PDB file of C-alpha atoms in Angstrom:
ATOM      1  CA  ASP A   1      43.320 -95.009 -61.381  1.00  0.00           C
ATOM      2  CA  THR A   2      42.729 -94.772 -57.456  1.00  0.00           C
ATOM      3  CA  ALA A   3      41.671 -97.908 -55.922  1.00  0.00           C
ATOM      4  CA  VAL A   4      40.022 -96.223 -52.826  1.00  0.00           C
ATOM      5  CA  SER A   5      38.667 -92.404 -53.124  1.00  0.00           C
ATOM      6  CA  GLN A   6      37.293 -90.540 -50.748  1.00  0.00           C
ATOM      7  CA  THR A   7      36.144 -86.410 -50.952  1.00  0.00           C
ATOM      8  CA  PRO A   8      37.023 -84.107 -49.898  1.00  0.00           C
ATOM      9  CA  LYS A   9      40.567 -84.494 -48.419  1.00  0.00           C
ATOM     10  CA  TYR A  10      40.476 -81.137 -46.114  1.00  0.00           C
ATOM     11  CA  LEU A  11      37.314 -80.104 -44.750  1.00  0.00           C
ATOM     12  CA  VAL A  12      37.154 -76.712 -42.270  1.00  0.00           C
ATOM     13  CA  THR A  13      33.659 -76.316 -40.592  1.00  0.00           C
ATOM     14  CA  GLN A  14      32.054 -74.990 -37.706  1.00  0.00           C
ATOM     15  CA  MET A  15      30.408 -76.615 -34.462  1.00  0.00           C
ATOM     16  CA  GLY A  16      27.439 -77.654 -34.838  1.00  0.00           C
ATOM     17  CA  ASN A  17      27.307 -78.298 -38.474  1.00  0.00           C
ATOM     18  CA  ASP A  18      26.375 -81.220 -40.749  1.00  0.00           C
ATOM     19  CA  LYS A  19      28.961 -82.514 -43.404  1.00  0.00           C
ATOM     20  CA  SER A  20      29.507 -85.523 -45.476  1.00  0.00           C
ATOM     21  CA  ILE A  21      32.373 -87.248 -46.410  1.00  0.00           C
ATOM     22  CA  LYS A  22      32.427 -89.755 -49.622  1.00  0.00           C
ATOM     23  CA  CYS A  23      34.078 -92.630 -50.655  1.00  0.00           C
ATOM     24  CA  GLU A  24      33.872 -95.164 -53.313  1.00  0.00           C
ATOM     25  CA  GLN A  25      36.008 -98.033 -54.312  1.00  0.00           C
ATOM     26  CA  ASN A  26      36.676 -99.672 -57.846  1.00  0.00           C
ATOM     27  CA  LEU A  27      38.546-102.996 -56.736  1.00  0.00           C
ATOM     28  CA  GLY A  28      35.194-105.204 -56.784  1.00  0.00           C
ATOM     29  CA  HIS A  29      35.110-105.524 -53.163  1.00  0.00           C
ATOM     30  CA  ASP A  30      32.650-106.506 -51.096  1.00  0.00           C
ATOM     31  CA  THR A  31      33.318-105.115 -47.637  1.00  0.00           C
ATOM     32  CA  MET A  32      34.322-101.120 -46.897  1.00  0.00           C
ATOM     33  CA  TYR A  33      35.424 -99.397 -44.085  1.00  0.00           C
ATOM     34  CA  TRP A  34      35.683 -96.217 -41.579  1.00  0.00           C
ATOM     35  CA  TYR A  35      38.608 -95.481 -39.509  1.00  0.00           C
ATOM     36  CA  LYS A  36      39.467 -92.659 -37.632  1.00  0.00           C
ATOM     37  CA  GLN A  37      42.791 -91.350 -36.367  1.00  0.00           C
ATOM     38  CA  ASP A  38      42.651 -89.253 -33.939  1.00  0.00           C
ATOM     39  CA  SER A  39      45.387 -86.167 -32.868  1.00  0.00           C
ATOM     40  CA  LYS A  40      47.824 -88.659 -31.620  1.00  0.00           C
ATOM     41  CA  LYS A  41      47.750 -90.865 -34.423  1.00  0.00           C
ATOM     42  CA  PHE A  42      46.258 -93.632 -32.821  1.00  0.00           C
ATOM     43  CA  LEU A  43      43.619 -95.697 -35.350  1.00  0.00           C
ATOM     44  CA  LYS A  44      40.542 -97.431 -34.599  1.00  0.00           C
ATOM     45  CA  ILE A  45      37.735 -98.718 -36.540  1.00  0.00           C
ATOM     46  CA  MET A  46      34.312 -96.881 -36.253  1.00  0.00           C
ATOM     47  CA  PHE A  47      32.326 -98.848 -39.108  1.00  0.00           C
ATOM     48  CA  SER A  48      32.379-101.673 -41.637  1.00  0.00           C
ATOM     49  CA  TYR A  49      29.751-103.000 -44.191  1.00  0.00           C
ATOM     50  CA  ASN A  50      29.574-105.743 -46.286  1.00  0.00           C
ATOM     51  CA  ASN A  51      27.156-105.695 -49.686  1.00  0.00           C
ATOM     52  CA  LYS A  52      25.450-102.335 -47.734  1.00  0.00           C
ATOM     53  CA  GLU A  53      24.669-104.437 -44.737  1.00  0.00           C
ATOM     54  CA  LEU A  54      26.409-103.272 -41.575  1.00  0.00           C
ATOM     55  CA  ILE A  55      28.574-105.591 -40.053  1.00  0.00           C
ATOM     56  CA  ILE A  56      30.796-103.589 -37.500  1.00  0.00           C
ATOM     57  CA  ASN A  57      29.295-100.421 -35.478  1.00  0.00           C
ATOM     58  CA  GLU A  58      31.911 -99.356 -32.901  1.00  0.00           C
ATOM     59  CA  THR A  59      30.066 -97.574 -30.186  1.00  0.00           C
ATOM     60  CA  VAL A  60      30.320 -94.753 -32.474  1.00  0.00           C
ATOM     61  CA  PRO A  61      28.149 -91.551 -31.490  1.00  0.00           C
ATOM     62  CA  ASN A  62      24.897 -91.976 -33.496  1.00  0.00           C
ATOM     63  CA  ARG A  63      25.848 -88.418 -34.912  1.00  0.00           C
ATOM     64  CA  PHE A  64      28.107 -90.507 -37.128  1.00  0.00           C
ATOM     65  CA  SER A  65      25.564 -92.212 -39.569  1.00  0.00           C
ATOM     66  CA  PRO A  66      27.267 -94.313 -42.856  1.00  0.00           C
ATOM     67  CA  LYS A  67      25.446 -94.818 -45.325  1.00  0.00           C
ATOM     68  CA  SER A  68      25.746 -97.577 -48.583  1.00  0.00           C
ATOM     69  CA  PRO A  69      24.009 -96.976 -51.781  1.00  0.00           C
ATOM     70  CA  ASP A  70      25.866-100.171 -53.494  1.00  0.00           C
ATOM     71  CA  LYS A  71      28.852-102.344 -52.658  1.00  0.00           C
ATOM     72  CA  ALA A  72      31.195 -99.643 -53.726  1.00  0.00           C
ATOM     73  CA  HIS A  73      30.277 -96.668 -52.201  1.00  0.00           C
ATOM     74  CA  LEU A  74      30.476 -95.850 -48.194  1.00  0.00           C
ATOM     75  CA  ASN A  75      29.375 -92.516 -47.275  1.00  0.00           C
ATOM     76  CA  LEU A  76      29.929 -91.185 -43.824  1.00  0.00           C
ATOM     77  CA  HIS A  77      27.372 -88.187 -42.909  1.00  0.00           C
ATOM     78  CA  ILE A  78      28.116 -86.383 -39.628  1.00  0.00           C
ATOM     79  CA  ASN A  79      25.605 -84.005 -37.806  1.00  0.00           C
ATOM     80  CA  SER A  80      26.403 -81.613 -35.079  1.00  0.00           C
ATOM     81  CA  LEU A  81      29.852 -81.632 -35.509  1.00  0.00           C
ATOM     82  CA  GLU A  82      31.812 -81.266 -32.390  1.00  0.00           C
ATOM     83  CA  LEU A  83      35.347 -80.023 -31.975  1.00  0.00           C
ATOM     84  CA  GLY A  84      36.311 -83.745 -30.684  1.00  0.00           C
ATOM     85  CA  ASP A  85      35.351 -84.995 -34.298  1.00  0.00           C
ATOM     86  CA  SER A  86      38.075 -83.149 -35.382  1.00  0.00           C
ATOM     87  CA  ALA A  87      40.363 -86.162 -36.697  1.00  0.00           C
ATOM     88  CA  VAL A  88      41.716 -87.803 -40.140  1.00  0.00           C
ATOM     89  CA  TYR A  89      38.736 -90.234 -41.605  1.00  0.00           C
ATOM     90  CA  PHE A  90      40.185 -93.360 -43.889  1.00  0.00           C
ATOM     91  CA  CYS A  91      37.512 -95.291 -45.790  1.00  0.00           C
ATOM     92  CA  ALA A  92      38.970 -98.511 -46.377  1.00  0.00           C
ATOM     93  CA  SER A  93      37.341-102.221 -48.305  1.00  0.00           C
ATOM     94  CA  SER A  94      38.546-105.650 -48.937  1.00  0.00           C
ATOM     95  CA  GLN A  95      37.239-108.657 -50.227  1.00  0.00           C
ATOM     96  CA  ASP A  96      35.179-110.584 -48.578  1.00  0.00           C
ATOM     97  CA  GLY A  97      36.372-113.868 -46.942  1.00  0.00           C
ATOM     98  CA  GLY A  98      33.577-116.384 -47.541  1.00  0.00           C
ATOM     99  CA  LEU A  99      33.609-119.104 -45.405  1.00  0.00           C
ATOM    100  CA  ARG A 100      37.261-119.069 -44.971  1.00  0.00           C
ATOM    101  CA  GLY A 101      37.323-115.719 -43.188  1.00  0.00           C
ATOM    102  CA  ALA A 102      38.154-112.698 -44.072  1.00  0.00           C
ATOM    103  CA  LYS A 103      40.783-112.527 -41.506  1.00  0.00           C
ATOM    104  CA  GLY A 104      44.241-112.297 -43.515  1.00  0.00           C
ATOM    105  CA  ASN A 105      42.094-109.851 -46.153  1.00  0.00           C
ATOM    106  CA  THR A 106      44.197-107.261 -47.388  1.00  0.00           C
ATOM    107  CA  ILE A 107      41.965-104.043 -46.141  1.00  0.00           C
ATOM    108  CA  TYR A 108      43.293-101.264 -48.661  1.00  0.00           C
ATOM    109  CA  PHE A 109      43.089 -97.640 -47.556  1.00  0.00           C
ATOM    110  CA  GLY A 110      42.199 -94.464 -49.095  1.00  0.00           C
ATOM    111  CA  GLU A 111      43.723 -91.136 -48.798  1.00  0.00           C
ATOM    112  CA  GLY A 112      42.408 -89.891 -45.507  1.00  0.00           C
ATOM    113  CA  SER A 113      40.317 -86.605 -45.402  1.00  0.00           C
ATOM    114  CA  TRP A 114      41.447 -84.144 -42.396  1.00  0.00           C
ATOM    115  CA  LEU A 115      38.498 -82.637 -40.899  1.00  0.00           C
ATOM    116  CA  THR A 116      38.951 -79.683 -38.295  1.00  0.00           C
ATOM    117  CA  VAL A 117      36.091 -78.685 -36.745  1.00  0.00           C
ATOM    118  CA  VAL A 118      36.298 -75.057 -35.114  1.00  0.00           C
TER     119      VAL A 118
ATOM    120  CA  ALA B   1      41.687-110.924 -27.238  1.00  0.00           C
ATOM    121  CA  GLN B   2      43.806-109.629 -30.359  1.00  0.00           C
ATOM    122  CA  SER B   3      46.164-106.805 -29.877  1.00  0.00           C
ATOM    123  CA  VAL B   4      49.523-105.510 -30.655  1.00  0.00           C
ATOM    124  CA  THR B   5      52.201-103.366 -28.727  1.00  0.00           C
ATOM    125  CA  GLN B   6      54.716-101.121 -30.569  1.00  0.00           C
ATOM    126  CA  LEU B   7      57.234-101.095 -28.291  1.00  0.00           C
ATOM    127  CA  ASP B   8      59.186 -97.544 -29.646  1.00  0.00           C
ATOM    128  CA  SER B   9      56.821 -94.424 -30.217  1.00  0.00           C
ATOM    129  CA  HIS B  10      60.074 -93.387 -31.969  1.00  0.00           C
ATOM    130  CA  VAL B  11      63.400 -94.579 -33.669  1.00  0.00           C
ATOM    131  CA  SER B  12      66.035 -92.816 -35.093  1.00  0.00           C
ATOM    132  CA  VAL B  13      68.348 -94.472 -37.518  1.00  0.00           C
ATOM    133  CA  SER B  14      71.367 -93.189 -40.141  1.00  0.00           C
ATOM    134  CA  GLU B  15      70.578 -93.345 -43.727  1.00  0.00           C
ATOM    135  CA  GLY B  16      72.336 -96.582 -44.816  1.00  0.00           C
ATOM    136  CA  THR B  17      72.141 -98.555 -41.504  1.00  0.00           C
ATOM    137  CA  PRO B  18      69.888-101.010 -40.690  1.00  0.00           C
ATOM    138  CA  VAL B  19      65.874-100.461 -39.206  1.00  0.00           C
ATOM    139  CA  LEU B  20      64.307-102.518 -36.939  1.00  0.00           C
ATOM    140  CA  LEU B  21      60.792-101.568 -35.494  1.00  0.00           C
ATOM    141  CA  ARG B  22      59.426-103.618 -32.597  1.00  0.00           C
ATOM    142  CA  CYS B  23      56.329-105.207 -32.286  1.00  0.00           C
ATOM    143  CA  ASN B  24      54.622-108.183 -30.461  1.00  0.00           C
ATOM    144  CA  TYR B  25      51.397-109.340 -30.324  1.00  0.00           C
ATOM    145  CA  SER B  26      48.266-111.144 -28.555  1.00  0.00           C
ATOM    146  CA  SER B  27      45.806-113.390 -30.075  1.00  0.00           C
ATOM    147  CA  SER B  28      43.562-116.143 -28.610  1.00  0.00           C
ATOM    148  CA  TYR B  29      44.473-118.017 -32.057  1.00  0.00           C
ATOM    149  CA  SER B  30      46.868-117.851 -35.441  1.00  0.00           C
ATOM    150  CA  PRO B  31      46.823-114.404 -36.100  1.00  0.00           C
ATOM    151  CA  SER B  32      46.811-112.565 -39.137  1.00  0.00           C
ATOM    152  CA  LEU B  33      49.699-110.052 -39.104  1.00  0.00           C
ATOM    153  CA  PHE B  34      50.870-106.187 -40.764  1.00  0.00           C
ATOM    154  CA  TRP B  35      52.876-103.652 -41.345  1.00  0.00           C
ATOM    155  CA  TYR B  36      51.076-100.576 -42.542  1.00  0.00           C
ATOM    156  CA  VAL B  37      53.231 -97.463 -43.035  1.00  0.00           C
ATOM    157  CA  GLN B  38      51.685 -93.648 -43.205  1.00  0.00           C
ATOM    158  CA  HIS B  39      53.454 -90.696 -44.759  1.00  0.00           C
ATOM    159  CA  PRO B  40      53.213 -87.249 -43.798  1.00  0.00           C
ATOM    160  CA  ASN B  41      49.725 -86.431 -44.726  1.00  0.00           C
ATOM    161  CA  LYS B  42      49.305 -89.303 -46.620  1.00  0.00           C
ATOM    162  CA  GLY B  43      47.510 -92.607 -46.444  1.00  0.00           C
ATOM    163  CA  LEU B  44      48.044 -95.645 -45.168  1.00  0.00           C
ATOM    164  CA  GLN B  45      50.221 -98.122 -47.277  1.00  0.00           C
ATOM    165  CA  LEU B  46      50.605-101.850 -46.577  1.00  0.00           C
ATOM    166  CA  LEU B  47      54.399-102.924 -46.734  1.00  0.00           C
ATOM    167  CA  LEU B  48      53.364-106.835 -45.900  1.00  0.00           C
ATOM    168  CA  LYS B  49      51.449-109.337 -44.213  1.00  0.00           C
ATOM    169  CA  TYR B  50      51.749-112.493 -42.432  1.00  0.00           C
ATOM    170  CA  THR B  51      48.979-115.280 -42.905  1.00  0.00           C
ATOM    171  CA  SER B  52      49.847-118.078 -41.472  1.00  0.00           C
ATOM    172  CA  ALA B  53      52.552-119.329 -44.831  1.00  0.00           C
ATOM    173  CA  ALA B  54      56.021-118.363 -44.370  1.00  0.00           C
ATOM    174  CA  THR B  55      57.147-116.756 -41.208  1.00  0.00           C
ATOM    175  CA  LEU B  56      59.408-114.895 -43.364  1.00  0.00           C
ATOM    176  CA  VAL B  57      57.632-111.999 -45.072  1.00  0.00           C
ATOM    177  CA  LYS B  58      59.318-109.857 -47.581  1.00  0.00           C
ATOM    178  CA  GLY B  59      57.366-106.406 -48.459  1.00  0.00           C
ATOM    179  CA  ILE B  60      57.548-103.290 -50.301  1.00  0.00           C
ATOM    180  CA  ASN B  61      60.823-101.159 -50.255  1.00  0.00           C
ATOM    181  CA  GLY B  62      63.250-103.981 -49.095  1.00  0.00           C
ATOM    182  CA  PHE B  63      61.220-104.413 -45.643  1.00  0.00           C
ATOM    183  CA  GLU B  64      60.714-108.050 -44.310  1.00  0.00           C
ATOM    184  CA  ALA B  65      59.192-108.897 -40.885  1.00  0.00           C
ATOM    185  CA  GLU B  66      59.782-112.753 -39.275  1.00  0.00           C
ATOM    186  CA  PHE B  67      56.520-113.795 -36.818  1.00  0.00           C
ATOM    187  CA  LYS B  68      58.069-115.683 -34.237  1.00  0.00           C
ATOM    188  CA  LYS B  69      55.296-117.612 -32.254  1.00  0.00           C
ATOM    189  CA  SER B  70      57.104-118.306 -29.417  1.00  0.00           C
ATOM    190  CA  GLU B  71      58.004-114.676 -28.888  1.00  0.00           C
ATOM    191  CA  THR B  72      54.856-113.290 -29.840  1.00  0.00           C
ATOM    192  CA  SER B  73      56.632-111.365 -32.314  1.00  0.00           C
ATOM    193  CA  PHE B  74      56.513-109.061 -35.895  1.00  0.00           C
ATOM    194  CA  HIS B  75      59.587-107.175 -35.827  1.00  0.00           C
ATOM    195  CA  LEU B  76      59.956-105.240 -38.891  1.00  0.00           C
ATOM    196  CA  THR B  77      63.313-104.888 -40.588  1.00  0.00           C
ATOM    197  CA  LYS B  78      65.395-103.147 -42.932  1.00  0.00           C
ATOM    198  CA  PRO B  79      68.957-103.813 -43.892  1.00  0.00           C
ATOM    199  CA  SER B  80      69.839-100.199 -44.618  1.00  0.00           C
ATOM    200  CA  ALA B  81      67.217 -96.840 -44.094  1.00  0.00           C
ATOM    201  CA  HIS B  82      66.991 -94.382 -47.345  1.00  0.00           C
ATOM    202  CA  MET B  83      65.698 -91.075 -46.341  1.00  0.00           C
ATOM    203  CA  SER B  84      62.359 -92.213 -48.232  1.00  0.00           C
ATOM    204  CA  ASP B  85      61.673 -94.296 -45.286  1.00  0.00           C
ATOM    205  CA  ALA B  86      60.536 -91.233 -43.163  1.00  0.00           C
ATOM    206  CA  ALA B  87      57.328 -91.916 -42.101  1.00  0.00           C
ATOM    207  CA  GLU B  88      55.132 -93.563 -39.429  1.00  0.00           C
ATOM    208  CA  TYR B  89      54.680 -97.213 -38.989  1.00  0.00           C
ATOM    209  CA  PHE B  90      51.817 -99.430 -37.681  1.00  0.00           C
ATOM    210  CA  CYS B  91      52.149-102.818 -36.506  1.00  0.00           C
ATOM    211  CA  VAL B  92      48.062-104.273 -37.158  1.00  0.00           C
ATOM    212  CA  VAL B  93      46.445-107.590 -36.054  1.00  0.00           C
ATOM    213  CA  SER B  94      43.410-108.417 -37.815  1.00  0.00           C
ATOM    214  CA  MET B  95      40.325-110.232 -36.076  1.00  0.00           C
ATOM    215  CA  ASN B  96      37.792-111.483 -38.469  1.00  0.00           C
ATOM    216  CA  TYR B  97      34.169-111.112 -37.801  1.00  0.00           C
ATOM    217  CA  GLY B  98      32.317-114.414 -39.272  1.00  0.00           C
ATOM    218  CA  GLY B  99      33.689-114.448 -42.748  1.00  0.00           C
ATOM    219  CA  ALA B 100      32.223-111.313 -44.550  1.00  0.00           C
ATOM    220  CA  THR B 101      34.529-108.684 -42.950  1.00  0.00           C
ATOM    221  CA  ASN B 102      37.757-108.099 -40.660  1.00  0.00           C
ATOM    222  CA  LYS B 103      38.373-105.793 -37.752  1.00  0.00           C
ATOM    223  CA  LEU B 104      42.127-104.240 -37.986  1.00  0.00           C
ATOM    224  CA  ILE B 105      43.470-103.119 -34.346  1.00  0.00           C
ATOM    225  CA  PHE B 106      46.025-100.665 -34.704  1.00  0.00           C
ATOM    226  CA  GLY B 107      49.361-100.224 -32.643  1.00  0.00           C
ATOM    227  CA  THR B 108      50.006 -96.705 -31.588  1.00  0.00           C
ATOM    228  CA  GLY B 109      52.423 -96.280 -34.349  1.00  0.00           C
ATOM    229  CA  THR B 110      56.162 -95.837 -34.392  1.00  0.00           C
ATOM    230  CA  LEU B 111      57.736 -92.431 -35.942  1.00  0.00           C
ATOM    231  CA  LEU B 112      60.653 -93.305 -38.037  1.00  0.00           C
ATOM    232  CA  ALA B 113      63.123 -90.625 -38.460  1.00  0.00           C
ATOM    233  CA  VAL B 114      66.032 -91.054 -41.074  1.00  0.00           C
ATOM    234  CA  GLN B 115      69.108 -89.039 -40.190  1.00  0.00           C
ATOM    235  CA  PRO B 116      71.354 -87.362 -43.352  1.00  0.00           C
TER     236      PRO B 116
END
């Protein structure tokens, strides 16, 4: 079974459209993330949720709206898509670190969603 | 602030020869460090991680890395390269957000090519 699964894997859409990418993890983790990989392969965090609560929001345009219906799901909705949104979007999850912190906890990534805006 | 620097954007080796991918980190406290690998059009797979236990860390597929505090380095090595090792490798440092979550800060990646 895939631990972190995201759909769709490939998405080609026109500028101005609204699209969603879905993510589910079956690892029982409390924390989920969205990372963006640009055309130069640089990876950067976008959002982090812990038990459905937003923890990290890295100055992402508000056209991007994450939604976490439960702790196993974190979907990414993007409004009014722009050419610059073309990238690979990775969903990920990790276990809550509790009092000792989550610094050393492994983050497990999905296979990525390749978004192309034309 | 935490950061990582991968010193080589491209490394090319011959099959059967050693691999060395270099990474230096900057951290205001004891870091957690990771190496992830990304094969073409694939997701990110954890190779190994250091979390303040043994300084020599063994990972999957014969890779290992040594944490050297005096040099602020966490270089990735493998004694003998295989064609299937050709991929992009990311050195990563982790930043904690109050226990509930952490934030990975990625290096710019090193593309490993393996020649037959």
